Amino acid sequence: MAGFLQQVVEGLGAGAIYASLALALVLIYQFTGIVNFAQGELAMFSTYIAWQCVAAGMPFWLALVVTLAVSFAGGMLIERVIIRPVEGAPELTIVIVTVGLFIFVNAAAGWIWTFLIKDFPNPFPGGALEAVGISVSFSTLGVLGVVALVMGLLYVLFQYTKIGLGMRAVATNPASARLVGIRVGRTLALGWGLAATVGAVSGVLVAPLLFLEPNMMGGVLIYAFAAATLGGFDSPLGAVTGGLIVGVAETLAGAYVGFIGSDLKVGVPLVIILGVLLLRPQGLFGRAAVERA
């Protein structure tokens, strides 16, 4: 029993990382209806910025603040320069644009910082808490705490601030929001900036575990897509819940399903995506689309 609970704890730690990137995916989808295939690469690029700041002698937490600010500005710039010109274009066009952004950001990171693996400092202390045969590392506790903090800040933003209420209005009905004086274009840019900021948090959390290199977020993006699909692409709470479920499912499958092991664990999110799309396409917390005749 202790071994099973240990696997669950480790799965929650991994799932929290998936949840943070899934949250960024959901934020952009809520505001624009776009599934951003470049979200993982944007998170990776932000993580390189944090690494560069730390390498220059900046304290880690100050480097993180600088990185989040740069990520926010970069997300707004991407929306204005790359996404807005194709606003209203066919869905396939937007998919191609985000895939192109994926390739460009990945290549740019490799050109600037090379494709060599780099160590990234862990912001959390080493060691672990021991109780009833279960070991919970401070790193896992830190990751869970950061994701909970991000979720809490987003809740406060969307429920109690003028900017957040405006963003919710735009996400619900852009035309009506424009009629009541909300600047929809600026709000959409804020949404991209916010998603880029949340994605940067995900990259900073995962880099100490995987090492820093331009392709580090590829696998994480698959798990994040599974989390967002399971929880519902229009539900931030669903993204977090889905991430935790995916993390636990992946860990348990790798530990207890013999033919999966550590090599085939990446198949778990793909099975989850397929199962959800077949059985409940809107996800656990999502709303089914209703079209009036």
GROMACS .gro file of C-alpha atoms in nm:
model
  293
    1MET     CA    1   0.000   0.000   0.000
    2ALA     CA    2   0.283   0.239   0.083
    3GLY     CA    3   0.438   0.170  -0.258
    4PHE     CA    4   0.110   0.252  -0.430
    5LEU     CA    5   0.073   0.578  -0.239
    6GLN     CA    6   0.434   0.665  -0.321
    7GLN     CA    7   0.355   0.629  -0.691
    8VAL     CA    8   0.045   0.847  -0.649
    9VAL     CA    9   0.250   1.121  -0.482
   10GLU     CA   10   0.509   1.112  -0.760
   11GLY     CA   11   0.229   1.122  -1.016
   12LEU     CA   12   0.079   1.430  -0.853
   13GLY     CA   13   0.415   1.605  -0.876
   14ALA     CA   14   0.447   1.528  -1.247
   15GLY     CA   15   0.080   1.605  -1.303
   16ALA     CA   16   0.117   1.952  -1.152
   17ILE     CA   17   0.374   2.036  -1.422
   18TYR     CA   18   0.142   1.906  -1.695
   19ALA     CA   19  -0.140   2.106  -1.538
   20SER     CA   20   0.053   2.434  -1.554
   21LEU     CA   21   0.115   2.400  -1.929
   22ALA     CA   22  -0.240   2.275  -1.986
   23LEU     CA   23  -0.362   2.585  -1.806
   24ALA     CA   24  -0.176   2.802  -2.057
   25LEU     CA   25  -0.334   2.607  -2.345
   26VAL     CA   26  -0.680   2.652  -2.197
   27LEU     CA   27  -0.635   3.026  -2.138
   28ILE     CA   28  -0.554   3.090  -2.504
   29TYR     CA   29  -0.835   2.863  -2.623
   30GLN     CA   30  -1.084   3.041  -2.396
   31PHE     CA   31  -0.997   3.386  -2.529
   32THR     CA   32  -0.937   3.311  -2.897
   33GLY     CA   33  -1.063   2.961  -2.977
   34ILE     CA   34  -0.708   2.873  -3.089
   35VAL     CA   35  -0.524   2.557  -2.988
   36ASN     CA   36  -0.167   2.684  -2.961
   37PHE     CA   37   0.071   2.408  -3.070
   38ALA     CA   38   0.366   2.638  -2.994
   39GLN     CA   39   0.281   2.677  -2.624
   40GLY     CA   40   0.549   2.433  -2.510
   41GLU     CA   41   0.818   2.602  -2.720
   42LEU     CA   42   0.724   2.944  -2.583
   43ALA     CA   43   0.762   2.800  -2.232
   44MET     CA   44   1.100   2.657  -2.329
   45PHE     CA   45   1.219   2.992  -2.467
   46SER     CA   46   1.111   3.166  -2.146
   47THR     CA   47   1.305   2.910  -1.945
   48TYR     CA   48   1.619   2.992  -2.143
   49ILE     CA   49   1.568   3.358  -2.054
   50ALA     CA   50   1.553   3.262  -1.686
   51TRP     CA   51   1.866   3.050  -1.725
   52GLN     CA   52   2.047   3.341  -1.895
   53CYS     CA   53   1.954   3.576  -1.612
   54VAL     CA   54   2.078   3.330  -1.349
   55ALA     CA   55   2.398   3.269  -1.545
   56ALA     CA   56   2.456   3.645  -1.547
   57GLY     CA   57   2.454   3.643  -1.166
   58MET     CA   58   2.094   3.738  -1.097
   59PRO     CA   59   1.924   3.571  -0.794
   60PHE     CA   60   1.685   3.298  -0.904
   61TRP     CA   61   1.362   3.456  -0.783
   62LEU     CA   62   1.451   3.794  -0.935
   63ALA     CA   63   1.537   3.614  -1.259
   64LEU     CA   64   1.195   3.449  -1.246
   65VAL     CA   65   1.019   3.785  -1.209
   66VAL     CA   66   1.214   3.926  -1.505
   67THR     CA   67   1.132   3.614  -1.709
   68LEU     CA   68   0.760   3.636  -1.634
   69ALA     CA   69   0.756   4.004  -1.735
   70VAL     CA   70   0.940   3.932  -2.061
   71SER     CA   71   0.711   3.633  -2.130
   72PHE     CA   72   0.401   3.846  -2.076
   73ALA     CA   73   0.527   4.113  -2.316
   74GLY     CA   74   0.634   3.847  -2.567
   75GLY     CA   75   0.294   3.678  -2.558
   76MET     CA   76   0.120   4.009  -2.628
   77LEU     CA   77   0.361   4.081  -2.913
   78ILE     CA   78   0.299   3.739  -3.071
   79GLU     CA   79  -0.076   3.797  -3.062
   80ARG     CA   80  -0.041   4.139  -3.223
   81VAL     CA   81   0.215   4.054  -3.491
   82ILE     CA   82   0.147   3.687  -3.577
   83ILE     CA   83  -0.202   3.587  -3.462
   84ARG     CA   84  -0.411   3.898  -3.521
   85PRO     CA   85  -0.339   3.917  -3.898
   86VAL     CA   86  -0.494   3.570  -3.941
   87GLU     CA   87  -0.787   3.635  -3.706
   88GLY     CA   88  -1.101   3.494  -3.865
   89ALA     CA   89  -0.903   3.276  -4.108
   90PRO     CA   90  -0.993   2.906  -4.157
   91GLU     CA   91  -0.896   2.682  -3.867
   92LEU     CA   92  -0.636   2.500  -4.077
   93THR     CA   93  -0.460   2.830  -4.146
   94ILE     CA   94  -0.434   2.907  -3.774
   95VAL     CA   95  -0.308   2.555  -3.701
   96ILE     CA   96  -0.035   2.599  -3.965
   97VAL     CA   97   0.061   2.937  -3.813
   98THR     CA   98   0.101   2.793  -3.463
   99VAL     CA   99   0.296   2.493  -3.595
  100GLY     CA  100   0.519   2.735  -3.786
  101LEU     CA  101   0.566   2.933  -3.464
  102PHE     CA  102   0.662   2.606  -3.292
  103ILE     CA  103   0.935   2.541  -3.549
  104PHE     CA  104   1.061   2.900  -3.548
  105VAL     CA  105   1.089   2.930  -3.168
  106ASN     CA  106   1.261   2.591  -3.141
  107ALA     CA  107   1.514   2.685  -3.409
  108ALA     CA  108   1.569   3.030  -3.260
  109ALA     CA  109   1.646   2.881  -2.917
  110GLY     CA  110   1.893   2.637  -3.072
  111TRP     CA  111   2.059   2.917  -3.269
  112ILE     CA  112   2.093   3.148  -2.967
  113TRP     CA  113   2.182   2.896  -2.696
  114THR     CA  114   2.282   2.586  -2.903
  115PHE     CA  115   2.124   2.243  -2.863
  116LEU     CA  116   2.364   2.132  -2.589
  117ILE     CA  117   2.204   2.025  -2.262
  118LYS     CA  118   2.237   2.275  -1.979
  119ASP     CA  119   2.181   2.241  -1.604
  120PHE     CA  120   1.900   2.450  -1.462
  121PRO     CA  121   1.895   2.537  -1.090
  122ASN     CA  122   1.623   2.385  -0.878
  123PRO     CA  123   1.449   2.662  -0.681
  124PHE     CA  124   1.343   2.419  -0.410
  125PRO     CA  125   1.567   2.263  -0.143
  126GLY     CA  126   1.674   1.902  -0.153
  127GLY     CA  127   1.546   1.644   0.090
  128ALA     CA  128   1.202   1.508   0.156
  129LEU     CA  129   0.932   1.461   0.417
  130GLU     CA  130   0.889   1.106   0.544
  131ALA     CA  131   0.561   0.977   0.682
  132VAL     CA  132   0.404   0.627   0.707
  133GLY     CA  133   0.654   0.490   0.459
  134ILE     CA  134   0.590   0.762   0.201
  135SER     CA  135   0.856   1.010   0.091
  136VAL     CA  136   0.744   1.347  -0.049
  137SER     CA  137   1.031   1.556  -0.183
  138PHE     CA  138   1.040   1.929  -0.119
  139SER     CA  139   1.060   1.971  -0.494
  140THR     CA  140   0.725   1.794  -0.538
  141LEU     CA  141   0.570   2.002  -0.261
  142GLY     CA  142   0.710   2.316  -0.420
  143VAL     CA  143   0.569   2.232  -0.762
  144LEU     CA  144   0.225   2.157  -0.617
  145GLY     CA  145   0.239   2.480  -0.417
  146VAL     CA  146   0.335   2.691  -0.720
  147VAL     CA  147   0.054   2.546  -0.933
  148ALA     CA  148  -0.196   2.603  -0.651
  149LEU     CA  149  -0.072   2.962  -0.618
  150VAL     CA  150  -0.107   3.024  -0.993
  151MET     CA  151  -0.458   2.880  -0.990
  152GLY     CA  152  -0.552   3.097  -0.692
  153LEU     CA  153  -0.415   3.413  -0.854
  154LEU     CA  154  -0.606   3.340  -1.175
  155TYR     CA  155  -0.925   3.288  -0.974
  156VAL     CA  156  -0.882   3.624  -0.804
  157LEU     CA  157  -0.802   3.790  -1.137
  158PHE     CA  158  -1.109   3.656  -1.316
  159GLN     CA  159  -1.353   3.695  -1.029
  160TYR     CA  160  -1.260   4.021  -0.859
  161THR     CA  161  -1.073   4.251  -1.098
  162LYS     CA  162  -1.199   4.474  -1.376
  163ILE     CA  163  -0.943   4.339  -1.620
  164GLY     CA  164  -1.035   3.979  -1.540
  165LEU     CA  165  -1.408   4.043  -1.576
  166GLY     CA  166  -1.341   4.209  -1.910
  167MET     CA  167  -1.139   3.907  -2.023
  168ARG     CA  168  -1.425   3.677  -1.922
  169ALA     CA  169  -1.669   3.892  -2.117
  170VAL     CA  170  -1.451   3.877  -2.428
  171ALA     CA  171  -1.411   3.500  -2.391
  172THR     CA  172  -1.788   3.458  -2.364
  173ASN     CA  173  -1.904   3.695  -2.639
  174PRO     CA  174  -1.652   3.925  -2.813
  175ALA     CA  175  -1.918   4.111  -3.012
  176SER     CA  176  -2.124   4.199  -2.705
  177ALA     CA  177  -1.810   4.292  -2.512
  178ARG     CA  178  -1.713   4.534  -2.788
  179LEU     CA  179  -2.059   4.695  -2.776
  180VAL     CA  180  -2.021   4.776  -2.405
  181GLY     CA  181  -1.686   4.946  -2.459
  182ILE     CA  182  -1.435   4.669  -2.391
  183ARG     CA  183  -1.130   4.688  -2.616
  184VAL     CA  184  -1.142   4.335  -2.749
  185GLY     CA  185  -0.809   4.346  -2.935
  186ARG     CA  186  -0.618   4.460  -2.630
  187THR     CA  187  -0.795   4.204  -2.412
  188LEU     CA  188  -0.702   3.921  -2.650
  189ALA     CA  189  -0.341   4.036  -2.637
  190LEU     CA  190  -0.359   4.031  -2.256
  191GLY     CA  191  -0.490   3.676  -2.277
  192TRP     CA  192  -0.191   3.566  -2.485
  193GLY     CA  193   0.044   3.746  -2.248
  194LEU     CA  194  -0.115   3.576  -1.949
  195ALA     CA  195  -0.093   3.234  -2.113
  196ALA     CA  196   0.274   3.290  -2.200
  197THR     CA  197   0.340   3.384  -1.837
  198VAL     CA  198   0.172   3.069  -1.704
  199GLY     CA  199   0.361   2.863  -1.963
  200ALA     CA  200   0.688   3.016  -1.845
  201VAL     CA  201   0.614   2.889  -1.494
  202SER     CA  202   0.570   2.540  -1.640
  203GLY     CA  203   0.905   2.557  -1.817
  204VAL     CA  204   1.088   2.675  -1.507
  205LEU     CA  205   0.933   2.391  -1.306
  206VAL     CA  206   1.020   2.117  -1.555
  207ALA     CA  207   1.374   2.227  -1.650
  208PRO     CA  208   1.541   2.111  -1.323
  209LEU     CA  209   1.391   1.765  -1.380
  210LEU     CA  210   1.466   1.719  -1.751
  211PHE     CA  211   1.768   1.948  -1.808
  212LEU     CA  212   1.743   2.252  -2.031
  213GLU     CA  213   1.754   2.203  -2.408
  214PRO     CA  214   1.538   2.325  -2.698
  215ASN     CA  215   1.334   2.003  -2.729
  216MET     CA  216   1.260   1.957  -2.359
  217MET     CA  217   0.892   2.056  -2.376
  218GLY     CA  218   0.791   1.826  -2.663
  219GLY     CA  219   0.684   1.537  -2.441
  220VAL     CA  220   0.540   1.767  -2.177
  221LEU     CA  221   0.318   1.928  -2.442
  222ILE     CA  222   0.163   1.589  -2.524
  223TYR     CA  223   0.075   1.537  -2.157
  224ALA     CA  224  -0.058   1.893  -2.137
  225PHE     CA  225  -0.284   1.831  -2.437
  226ALA     CA  226  -0.412   1.516  -2.269
  227ALA     CA  227  -0.479   1.713  -1.950
  228ALA     CA  228  -0.664   1.991  -2.132
  229THR     CA  229  -0.864   1.739  -2.335
  230LEU     CA  230  -0.958   1.539  -2.026
  231GLY     CA  231  -1.053   1.841  -1.816
  232GLY     CA  232  -1.210   2.042  -2.098
  233PHE     CA  233  -1.048   2.310  -2.314
  234ASP     CA  234  -1.284   2.575  -2.178
  235SER     CA  235  -1.220   2.502  -1.810
  236PRO     CA  236  -0.907   2.618  -1.622
  237LEU     CA  237  -1.009   2.404  -1.324
  238GLY     CA  238  -1.050   2.112  -1.561
  239ALA     CA  239  -0.698   2.168  -1.697
  240VAL     CA  240  -0.548   2.144  -1.348
  241THR     CA  241  -0.761   1.844  -1.251
  242GLY     CA  242  -0.686   1.675  -1.581
  243GLY     CA  243  -0.313   1.733  -1.537
  244LEU     CA  244  -0.312   1.570  -1.194
  245ILE     CA  245  -0.514   1.273  -1.323
  246VAL     CA  246  -0.286   1.227  -1.624
  247GLY     CA  247   0.024   1.244  -1.404
  248VAL     CA  248  -0.107   0.981  -1.163
  249ALA     CA  249  -0.234   0.757  -1.445
  250GLU     CA  250   0.101   0.773  -1.624
  251THR     CA  251   0.297   0.691  -1.308
  252LEU     CA  252   0.071   0.403  -1.204
  253ALA     CA  253   0.067   0.257  -1.555
  254GLY     CA  254   0.446   0.267  -1.572
  255ALA     CA  255   0.479   0.103  -1.231
  256TYR     CA  256   0.208  -0.164  -1.245
  257VAL     CA  257   0.137  -0.243  -1.611
  258GLY     CA  258   0.421  -0.469  -1.713
  259PHE     CA  259   0.430  -0.414  -2.090
  260ILE     CA  260   0.423  -0.033  -2.050
  261GLY     CA  261   0.707   0.028  -1.808
  262SER     CA  262   0.909   0.347  -1.846
  263ASP     CA  263   0.943   0.316  -2.224
  264LEU     CA  264   0.577   0.326  -2.327
  265LYS     CA  265   0.443   0.570  -2.068
  266VAL     CA  266   0.406   0.835  -2.339
  267GLY     CA  267   0.128   0.617  -2.482
  268VAL     CA  268  -0.088   0.682  -2.173
  269PRO     CA  269  -0.179   1.044  -2.264
  270LEU     CA  270  -0.251   0.938  -2.622
  271VAL     CA  271  -0.493   0.673  -2.498
  272ILE     CA  272  -0.656   0.931  -2.269
  273ILE     CA  273  -0.695   1.179  -2.556
  274LEU     CA  274  -0.852   0.914  -2.781
  275GLY     CA  275  -1.084   0.787  -2.508
  276VAL     CA  276  -1.208   1.133  -2.412
  277LEU     CA  277  -1.269   1.236  -2.774
  278LEU     CA  278  -1.472   0.920  -2.830
  279LEU     CA  279  -1.671   0.919  -2.504
  280ARG     CA  280  -1.695   1.281  -2.385
  281PRO     CA  281  -1.544   1.525  -2.636
  282GLN     CA  282  -1.605   1.832  -2.415
  283GLY     CA  283  -1.403   1.681  -2.127
  284LEU     CA  284  -1.496   1.631  -1.764
  285PHE     CA  285  -1.560   1.999  -1.687
  286GLY     CA  286  -1.619   2.137  -2.037
  287ARG     CA  287  -1.947   2.248  -2.184
  288ALA     CA  288  -2.086   2.074  -2.489
  289ALA     CA  289  -2.130   2.299  -2.791
  290VAL     CA  290  -2.495   2.361  -2.876
  291GLU     CA  291  -2.601   2.483  -3.218
  292ARG     CA  292  -2.945   2.624  -3.281
  293ALA     CA  293  -3.122   2.514  -3.592
   0.00000   0.00000   0.00000
